mmCIF file of C-alpha atoms in Angstrom:
data_model
loop_
_atom_site.group_PDB
_atom_site.id
_atom_site.type_symbol
_atom_site.label_atom_id
_atom_site.label_comp_id
_atom_site.label_asym_id
_atom_site.label_seq_id
_atom_site.Cartn_x
_atom_site.Cartn_y
_atom_site.Cartn_z
ATOM 1 C CA MET A 471 120.782 -68.550 -90.646
ATOM 2 C CA SER A 472 124.112 -69.816 -89.311
ATOM 3 C CA ARG A 473 126.680 -71.613 -91.463
ATOM 4 C CA SER A 474 126.101 -74.882 -89.586
ATOM 5 C CA SER A 475 122.380 -74.616 -90.316
ATOM 6 C CA ALA A 476 123.169 -73.926 -93.965
ATOM 7 C CA LEU A 477 125.411 -77.007 -94.141
ATOM 8 C CA PHE A 478 122.651 -79.129 -92.610
ATOM 9 C CA LYS A 479 120.194 -77.870 -95.228
ATOM 10 C CA LEU A 480 122.765 -78.569 -97.916
ATOM 11 C CA HIS A 481 123.290 -82.178 -96.848
ATOM 12 C CA PHE A 482 119.551 -82.696 -96.389
ATOM 13 C CA ALA A 483 118.968 -81.372 -99.915
ATOM 14 C CA ALA A 484 121.578 -83.852 -101.204
ATOM 15 C CA VAL A 485 119.750 -86.693 -99.420
ATOM 16 C CA LEU A 486 116.457 -85.580 -100.990
ATOM 17 C CA PHE A 487 118.038 -85.373 -104.443
ATOM 18 C CA GLY A 488 119.550 -88.815 -103.950
ATOM 19 C CA SER A 489 116.234 -90.274 -102.858
ATOM 20 C CA THR A 490 114.566 -89.417 -106.177
ATOM 21 C CA ALA A 491 115.974 -92.605 -107.702
ATOM 22 C CA LEU A 492 114.139 -94.634 -105.057
ATOM 23 C CA PHE A 493 110.798 -93.474 -106.445
ATOM 24 C CA GLY A 494 111.684 -94.853 -109.852
ATOM 25 C CA HIS A 495 112.479 -98.162 -108.175
ATOM 26 C CA ALA A 496 109.327 -98.271 -106.039
ATOM 27 C CA MET A 497 106.690 -96.962 -108.448
ATOM 28 C CA ARG A 498 104.853 -98.805 -111.222
ATOM 29 C CA ALA A 499 104.215 -95.682 -113.281
ATOM 30 C CA SER A 500 106.200 -95.187 -116.471
ATOM 31 C CA PRO A 501 109.256 -92.889 -116.444
ATOM 32 C CA THR A 502 107.286 -90.341 -118.484
ATOM 33 C CA MET A 503 104.447 -90.340 -115.947
ATOM 34 C CA ILE A 504 106.879 -90.091 -113.035
ATOM 35 C CA VAL A 505 108.515 -86.999 -114.518
ATOM 36 C CA LEU A 506 105.150 -85.478 -115.456
ATOM 37 C CA GLY A 507 103.874 -85.918 -111.904
ATOM 38 C CA ARG A 508 107.139 -84.749 -110.399
ATOM 39 C CA THR A 509 107.228 -81.534 -112.391
ATOM 40 C CA ALA A 510 103.513 -80.800 -111.963
ATOM 41 C CA PHE A 511 103.685 -81.045 -108.175
ATOM 42 C CA ALA A 512 106.971 -79.130 -108.151
ATOM 43 C CA VAL A 513 105.337 -76.287 -110.088
ATOM 44 C CA LEU A 514 102.529 -76.106 -107.519
ATOM 45 C CA ALA A 515 104.883 -76.214 -104.531
ATOM 46 C CA LEU A 516 107.436 -73.777 -105.968
ATOM 47 C CA GLY A 517 104.644 -71.414 -106.951
ATOM 48 C CA LEU A 518 103.437 -71.363 -103.348
ATOM 49 C CA PHE A 519 107.002 -70.833 -102.084
ATOM 50 C CA ALA A 520 107.490 -67.939 -104.497
ATOM 51 C CA LEU A 521 104.188 -66.282 -103.629
ATOM 52 C CA HIS A 522 104.955 -66.703 -99.922
ATOM 53 C CA GLY A 523 108.162 -64.777 -100.569
ATOM 54 C CA ARG A 524 106.078 -62.115 -102.325
ATOM 55 C CA ARG A 525 107.761 -62.636 -105.675
ATOM 56 C CA ALA A 526 105.718 -64.371 -108.343
ATOM 57 C CA PRO A 527 107.653 -66.775 -110.595
ATOM 58 C CA TRP A 528 107.131 -64.474 -113.579
ATOM 59 C CA HIS A 529 107.917 -61.222 -111.753
ATOM 60 C CA GLY A 530 110.743 -59.128 -113.191
ATOM 61 C CA LEU A 531 111.624 -61.484 -116.048
ATOM 62 C CA ALA A 532 112.068 -60.433 -119.646
ATOM 63 C CA ALA A 533 110.615 -62.533 -122.446
ATOM 64 C CA ARG A 534 114.123 -63.641 -123.458
ATOM 65 C CA ASP A 535 114.852 -64.896 -119.936
ATOM 66 C CA ILE A 536 111.613 -66.891 -119.898
ATOM 67 C CA ALA A 537 112.357 -68.343 -123.345
ATOM 68 C CA ARG A 538 115.768 -69.541 -122.159
ATOM 69 C CA LEU A 539 114.287 -71.128 -119.055
ATOM 70 C CA ILE A 540 111.615 -72.879 -121.110
ATOM 71 C CA ALA A 541 114.268 -74.235 -123.479
ATOM 72 C CA ALA A 542 116.275 -75.529 -120.514
ATOM 73 C CA GLY A 543 113.102 -77.065 -119.076
ATOM 74 C CA LEU A 544 112.420 -79.028 -122.256
ATOM 75 C CA VAL A 545 115.908 -80.533 -122.067
ATOM 76 C CA LEU A 546 115.444 -81.134 -118.338
ATOM 77 C CA ALA A 547 112.401 -83.281 -119.120
ATOM 78 C CA LEU A 548 114.539 -85.513 -121.343
ATOM 79 C CA HIS A 549 117.205 -85.723 -118.639
ATOM 80 C CA TRP A 550 114.748 -86.864 -115.979
ATOM 81 C CA VAL A 551 112.948 -89.328 -118.259
ATOM 82 C CA THR A 552 116.212 -90.998 -119.258
ATOM 83 C CA PHE A 553 117.305 -91.067 -115.614
ATOM 84 C CA PHE A 554 114.166 -92.902 -114.497
ATOM 85 C CA MET A 555 114.522 -95.253 -117.451
ATOM 86 C CA ALA A 556 118.002 -96.004 -116.122
ATOM 87 C CA VAL A 557 116.599 -96.744 -112.663
ATOM 88 C CA ARG A 558 113.895 -98.959 -114.132
ATOM 89 C CA SER A 559 116.359 -100.988 -116.221
ATOM 90 C CA GLY A 560 119.536 -101.049 -114.157
ATOM 91 C CA GLY A 561 118.602 -100.189 -110.591
ATOM 92 C CA VAL A 562 119.483 -97.283 -108.320
ATOM 93 C CA ALA A 563 123.257 -97.796 -108.130
ATOM 94 C CA LEU A 564 123.939 -98.086 -111.863
ATOM 95 C CA ALA A 565 121.537 -95.256 -112.719
ATOM 96 C CA THR A 566 123.020 -92.764 -110.261
ATOM 97 C CA LEU A 567 126.624 -93.674 -111.047
ATOM 98 C CA GLY A 568 125.967 -93.480 -114.784
ATOM 99 C CA PHE A 569 124.433 -90.040 -114.318
ATOM 100 C CA ALA A 570 127.404 -88.988 -112.160
ATOM 101 C CA SER A 571 129.607 -89.176 -115.261
ATOM 102 C CA PHE A 572 128.238 -85.793 -116.386
ATOM 103 C CA PRO A 573 131.437 -83.770 -115.593
ATOM 104 C CA VAL A 574 133.139 -85.614 -118.467
ATOM 105 C CA PHE A 575 130.467 -84.423 -120.876
ATOM 106 C CA VAL A 576 130.684 -80.877 -119.487
ATOM 107 C CA ALA A 577 134.420 -80.823 -120.255
ATOM 108 C CA LEU A 578 133.890 -82.273 -123.735
ATOM 109 C CA LEU A 579 131.094 -79.802 -124.527
ATOM 110 C CA GLU A 580 133.228 -76.880 -123.396
ATOM 111 C CA LEU A 581 136.020 -78.195 -125.634
ATOM 112 C CA ALA A 582 133.803 -78.763 -128.676
ATOM 113 C CA ILE A 583 131.457 -75.770 -128.455
ATOM 114 C CA LEU A 584 133.309 -73.117 -126.487
ATOM 115 C CA GLY A 585 136.867 -73.968 -127.503
ATOM 116 C CA GLU A 586 138.098 -74.296 -123.920
ATOM 117 C CA ARG A 587 141.207 -76.425 -123.507
ATOM 118 C CA LEU A 588 141.175 -79.645 -121.538
ATOM 119 C CA ARG A 589 143.183 -79.098 -118.373
ATOM 120 C CA SER A 590 145.177 -81.843 -116.711
ATOM 121 C CA ARG A 591 142.444 -82.127 -114.100
ATOM 122 C CA ASP A 592 139.830 -82.627 -116.818
ATOM 123 C CA VAL A 593 141.889 -85.483 -118.246
ATOM 124 C CA ALA A 594 142.186 -87.028 -114.775
ATOM 125 C CA VAL A 595 138.408 -86.777 -114.315
ATOM 126 C CA LEU A 596 137.854 -88.388 -117.717
ATOM 127 C CA LEU A 597 140.177 -91.307 -116.939
ATOM 128 C CA LEU A 598 138.689 -91.866 -113.475
ATOM 129 C CA VAL A 599 135.138 -91.907 -114.836
ATOM 130 C CA LEU A 600 136.047 -94.267 -117.668
ATOM 131 C CA ALA A 601 137.788 -96.624 -115.241
ATOM 132 C CA GLY A 602 134.827 -96.467 -112.853
ATOM 133 C CA LEU A 603 132.284 -97.119 -115.597
ATOM 134 C CA PHE A 604 134.363 -100.039 -116.868
ATOM 135 C CA LEU A 605 134.271 -101.615 -113.403
ATOM 136 C CA ILE A 606 130.547 -101.154 -112.815
ATOM 137 C CA THR A 607 129.448 -102.346 -116.280
ATOM 138 C CA PRO A 608 127.554 -105.606 -115.576
ATOM 139 C CA ALA A 609 128.249 -107.124 -118.998
ATOM 140 C CA PHE A 610 129.501 -105.801 -122.309
ATOM 141 C CA ASP A 611 126.287 -106.865 -123.978
ATOM 142 C CA LEU A 612 123.595 -104.412 -125.047
ATOM 143 C CA ARG A 613 120.974 -107.106 -124.505
ATOM 144 C CA ASN A 614 121.770 -107.120 -120.782
ATOM 145 C CA ALA A 615 119.097 -105.132 -118.887
ATOM 146 C CA SER A 616 121.541 -103.808 -116.287
ATOM 147 C CA THR A 617 123.974 -102.657 -118.963
ATOM 148 C CA GLU A 618 121.067 -100.956 -120.719
ATOM 149 C CA GLY A 619 120.247 -99.185 -117.458
ATOM 150 C CA LEU A 620 123.833 -97.972 -117.095
ATOM 151 C CA LEU A 621 123.768 -96.615 -120.649
ATOM 152 C CA TRP A 622 120.513 -94.778 -119.941
ATOM 153 C CA GLY A 623 122.192 -93.287 -116.869
ATOM 154 C CA ILE A 624 125.180 -92.133 -118.924
ATOM 155 C CA LEU A 625 122.817 -90.594 -121.494
ATOM 156 C CA SER A 626 121.015 -88.839 -118.645
ATOM 157 C CA GLY A 627 124.356 -87.414 -117.505
ATOM 158 C CA ALA A 628 125.172 -86.233 -121.024
ATOM 159 C CA ILE A 629 121.836 -84.424 -121.282
ATOM 160 C CA TYR A 630 122.340 -82.860 -117.850
ATOM 161 C CA ALA A 631 125.762 -81.623 -118.996
ATOM 162 C CA CYS A 632 124.025 -79.735 -121.815
ATOM 163 C CA ILE A 633 121.800 -78.028 -119.240
ATOM 164 C CA ALA A 634 124.790 -77.193 -117.020
ATOM 165 C CA VAL A 635 126.731 -75.595 -119.879
ATOM 166 C CA PHE A 636 123.608 -73.775 -121.066
ATOM 167 C CA ASN A 637 122.927 -72.325 -117.612
ATOM 168 C CA ARG A 638 126.568 -71.397 -117.072
ATOM 169 C CA TYR A 639 126.987 -69.277 -120.165
ATOM 170 C CA LEU A 640 123.478 -67.940 -120.704
ATOM 171 C CA SER A 641 122.795 -66.062 -117.495
ATOM 172 C CA ASN A 642 119.446 -64.446 -116.809
ATOM 173 C CA ALA A 643 117.738 -62.350 -114.176
ATOM 174 C CA ALA A 644 115.738 -65.220 -112.662
ATOM 175 C CA SER A 645 116.186 -66.305 -109.068
ATOM 176 C CA GLY A 646 116.830 -69.951 -108.259
ATOM 177 C CA THR A 647 113.178 -70.538 -107.400
ATOM 178 C CA GLN A 648 111.995 -68.814 -110.574
ATOM 179 C CA SER A 649 114.409 -70.842 -112.708
ATOM 180 C CA CYS A 650 113.251 -74.127 -111.222
ATOM 181 C CA TRP A 651 109.558 -73.149 -111.556
ATOM 182 C CA TRP A 652 109.793 -72.231 -115.239
ATOM 183 C CA GLN A 653 111.880 -75.283 -116.112
ATOM 184 C CA CYS A 654 109.486 -77.629 -114.309
ATOM 185 C CA LEU A 655 106.517 -75.927 -115.986
ATOM 186 C CA ALA A 656 108.083 -76.396 -119.416
ATOM 187 C CA ALA A 657 108.864 -80.050 -118.666
ATOM 188 C CA ALA A 658 105.315 -80.711 -117.442
ATOM 189 C CA CYS A 659 103.789 -79.090 -120.530
ATOM 190 C CA LEU A 660 106.052 -81.128 -122.820
ATOM 191 C CA LEU A 661 105.152 -84.445 -121.186
ATOM 192 C CA ALA A 662 101.438 -83.833 -120.528
ATOM 193 C CA PRO A 663 100.304 -85.004 -124.014
ATOM 194 C CA PHE A 664 102.189 -88.279 -123.504
ATOM 195 C CA GLY A 665 101.160 -88.988 -119.925
ATOM 196 C CA TRP A 666 97.595 -87.784 -119.426
ATOM 197 C CA ARG A 667 95.994 -91.134 -120.266
ATOM 198 C CA GLU A 668 98.173 -92.945 -117.744
ATOM 199 C CA ALA A 669 97.554 -90.183 -115.201
ATOM 200 C CA ALA A 670 93.803 -90.763 -115.404
ATOM 201 C CA ALA A 671 94.232 -94.414 -114.400
ATOM 202 C CA LEU A 672 96.909 -93.917 -111.745
ATOM 203 C CA PRO A 673 95.991 -95.241 -108.255
ATOM 204 C CA ALA A 674 95.946 -92.934 -105.237
ATOM 205 C CA SER A 675 99.076 -94.524 -103.762
ATOM 206 C CA GLU A 676 101.074 -93.573 -106.863
ATOM 207 C CA TRP A 677 99.739 -90.010 -106.758
ATOM 208 C CA LEU A 678 100.879 -89.759 -103.146
ATOM 209 C CA LEU A 679 104.385 -90.828 -104.127
ATOM 210 C CA LEU A 680 104.399 -88.350 -107.005
ATOM 211 C CA ALA A 681 103.309 -85.551 -104.673
ATOM 212 C CA CYS A 682 106.168 -86.408 -102.324
ATOM 213 C CA LEU A 683 108.636 -86.594 -105.209
ATOM 214 C CA GLY A 684 107.565 -83.240 -106.631
ATOM 215 C CA ALA A 685 106.887 -81.213 -103.497
ATOM 216 C CA VAL A 686 109.549 -82.614 -101.162
ATOM 217 C CA CYS A 687 112.351 -84.154 -103.226
ATOM 218 C CA THR A 688 112.229 -81.449 -105.893
ATOM 219 C CA ALA A 689 110.663 -78.183 -104.691
ATOM 220 C CA LEU A 690 111.784 -78.384 -101.057
ATOM 221 C CA ALA A 691 115.215 -79.745 -102.000
ATOM 222 C CA TYR A 692 115.895 -76.927 -104.477
ATOM 223 C CA THR A 693 114.605 -74.328 -102.022
ATOM 224 C CA MET A 694 116.898 -75.627 -99.269
ATOM 225 C CA LEU A 695 119.836 -75.641 -101.683
ATOM 226 C CA ILE A 696 119.154 -72.042 -102.706
ATOM 227 C CA HIS A 697 118.912 -70.926 -99.072
ATOM 228 C CA ALA A 698 122.115 -72.798 -98.176
ATOM 229 C CA LEU A 699 124.017 -71.003 -100.938
ATOM 230 C CA GLU A 700 123.400 -67.753 -99.074
ATOM 231 C CA LYS A 701 125.857 -68.910 -96.376
ATOM 232 C CA VAL A 702 128.195 -71.447 -97.994
ATOM 233 C CA LYS A 703 130.469 -71.204 -101.006
ATOM 234 C CA ALA A 704 129.289 -72.625 -104.303
ATOM 235 C CA GLN A 705 132.312 -74.944 -104.327
ATOM 236 C CA THR A 706 131.356 -76.342 -100.916
ATOM 237 C CA ALA A 707 127.814 -76.903 -102.165
ATOM 238 C CA ALA A 708 129.132 -78.690 -105.259
ATOM 239 C CA ILE A 709 131.195 -81.066 -103.117
ATOM 240 C CA VAL A 710 128.211 -81.918 -100.906
ATOM 241 C CA ILE A 711 125.892 -82.451 -103.881
ATOM 242 C CA CYS A 712 128.512 -84.840 -105.283
ATOM 243 C CA MET A 713 127.493 -87.171 -102.456
ATOM 244 C CA GLU A 714 124.081 -87.669 -104.089
ATOM 245 C CA PRO A 715 124.984 -91.089 -105.598
ATOM 246 C CA VAL A 716 126.361 -92.229 -102.238
ATOM 247 C CA TYR A 717 123.154 -91.270 -100.448
ATOM 248 C CA ALA A 718 121.041 -92.899 -103.172
ATOM 249 C CA ILE A 719 122.927 -96.203 -103.021
ATOM 250 C CA ALA A 720 122.906 -96.199 -99.213
ATOM 251 C CA LEU A 721 119.145 -95.565 -99.085
ATOM 252 C CA ALA A 722 118.456 -98.274 -101.676
ATOM 253 C CA TRP A 723 120.580 -100.674 -99.636
ATOM 254 C CA LEU A 724 118.756 -99.742 -96.424
ATOM 255 C CA LEU A 725 115.188 -99.709 -97.770
ATOM 256 C CA PHE A 726 115.237 -102.312 -100.526
ATOM 257 C CA GLY A 727 118.182 -104.503 -99.586
ATOM 258 C CA ALA A 728 119.845 -103.637 -102.907
ATOM 259 C CA ALA A 729 123.415 -104.222 -101.744
ATOM 260 C CA PRO A 730 125.973 -103.281 -104.444
ATOM 261 C CA GLY A 731 128.766 -105.711 -105.254
ATOM 262 C CA GLY A 732 132.436 -105.081 -104.608
ATOM 263 C CA THR A 733 133.253 -104.014 -108.166
ATOM 264 C CA VAL A 734 130.296 -101.620 -108.188
ATOM 265 C CA LEU A 735 131.507 -100.073 -104.929
ATOM 266 C CA LEU A 736 135.044 -99.708 -106.300
ATOM 267 C CA GLY A 737 133.856 -98.318 -109.617
ATOM 268 C CA GLY A 738 131.421 -96.036 -107.827
ATOM 269 C CA ALA A 739 134.237 -94.729 -105.629
ATOM 270 C CA LEU A 740 136.213 -93.820 -108.764
ATOM 271 C CA VAL A 741 133.229 -92.049 -110.341
ATOM 272 C CA VAL A 742 132.348 -90.139 -107.163
ATOM 273 C CA GLY A 743 136.030 -89.275 -106.696
ATOM 274 C CA ALA A 744 136.107 -87.903 -110.235
ATOM 275 C CA VAL A 745 133.038 -85.760 -109.567
ATOM 276 C CA LEU A 746 134.612 -84.466 -106.351
ATOM 277 C CA LEU A 747 137.812 -83.654 -108.232
ATOM 278 C CA SER A 748 135.813 -81.820 -110.871
ATOM 279 C CA SER A 749 133.982 -79.776 -108.239
ATOM 280 C CA LEU A 750 137.297 -78.611 -106.745
ATOM 281 C CA GLN A 751 138.184 -76.647 -109.847
ATOM 282 C CA PRO A 752 138.296 -72.895 -109.220
ATOM 283 C CA LYS A 753 134.874 -71.410 -109.808
ATOM 284 C CA LYS A 754 133.236 -68.077 -109.332
ATOM 285 C CA LEU A 755 131.329 -67.957 -106.067
ATOM 286 C CA VAL A 756 127.627 -67.282 -106.132
#
């Protein structure tokens, strides 16, 4: 695979990741049901991908590695549920931009838990995100549905930051596909007791959307990202993935006519700029 092909796969994966918010906007299912369906179909698709590559998802993994992946998967379920709650309450733009604040929480977690110092760039990221969130806040009133959606998005970003720090410092022998499979399996098992009644009454059209969300926007997207990382630097991949909110807002504008206002665009530019700045920090290549 050439580098240009890898970059195409990388951008396409970012578009697929960004499009996940559109499902929360278009579907009638609850956020819990959306995540249950997403993870269930992702488990099926990723399992087929892994078997096609002649490496079963459980092959070569120690019990401790599996336990760590399951723990991360349980937290991932909470992240996705809160994200779709953000979409349902505040819309695509506010949900994705609220989630994009996660680098701030990564820096704060590293400071609080790992004792790492805040660098000048971390402070700049923090200030940019705070300024951006201030601009995009619809109203400083917790009774406002859009403000509630933004807060759900920020909570989703905080939970994702926990996963990012966990994965960074607790390495294991799992491949990218194996990691995603086990985490999705854990998330599906956690949510199944809460969503099975709704699943039984879900119309076929909703199941079709869930299949697309799980197989295409999750399993295929992660697989393309993993393959792209074989040819491009991790830092380059991080910069491209930072465009996820931009793609999400653009798609919502194109498909649903959800045009963001001027202050949302300006605040979003600050948040996305902060995420880009965060991704430019020196990192070990993978």
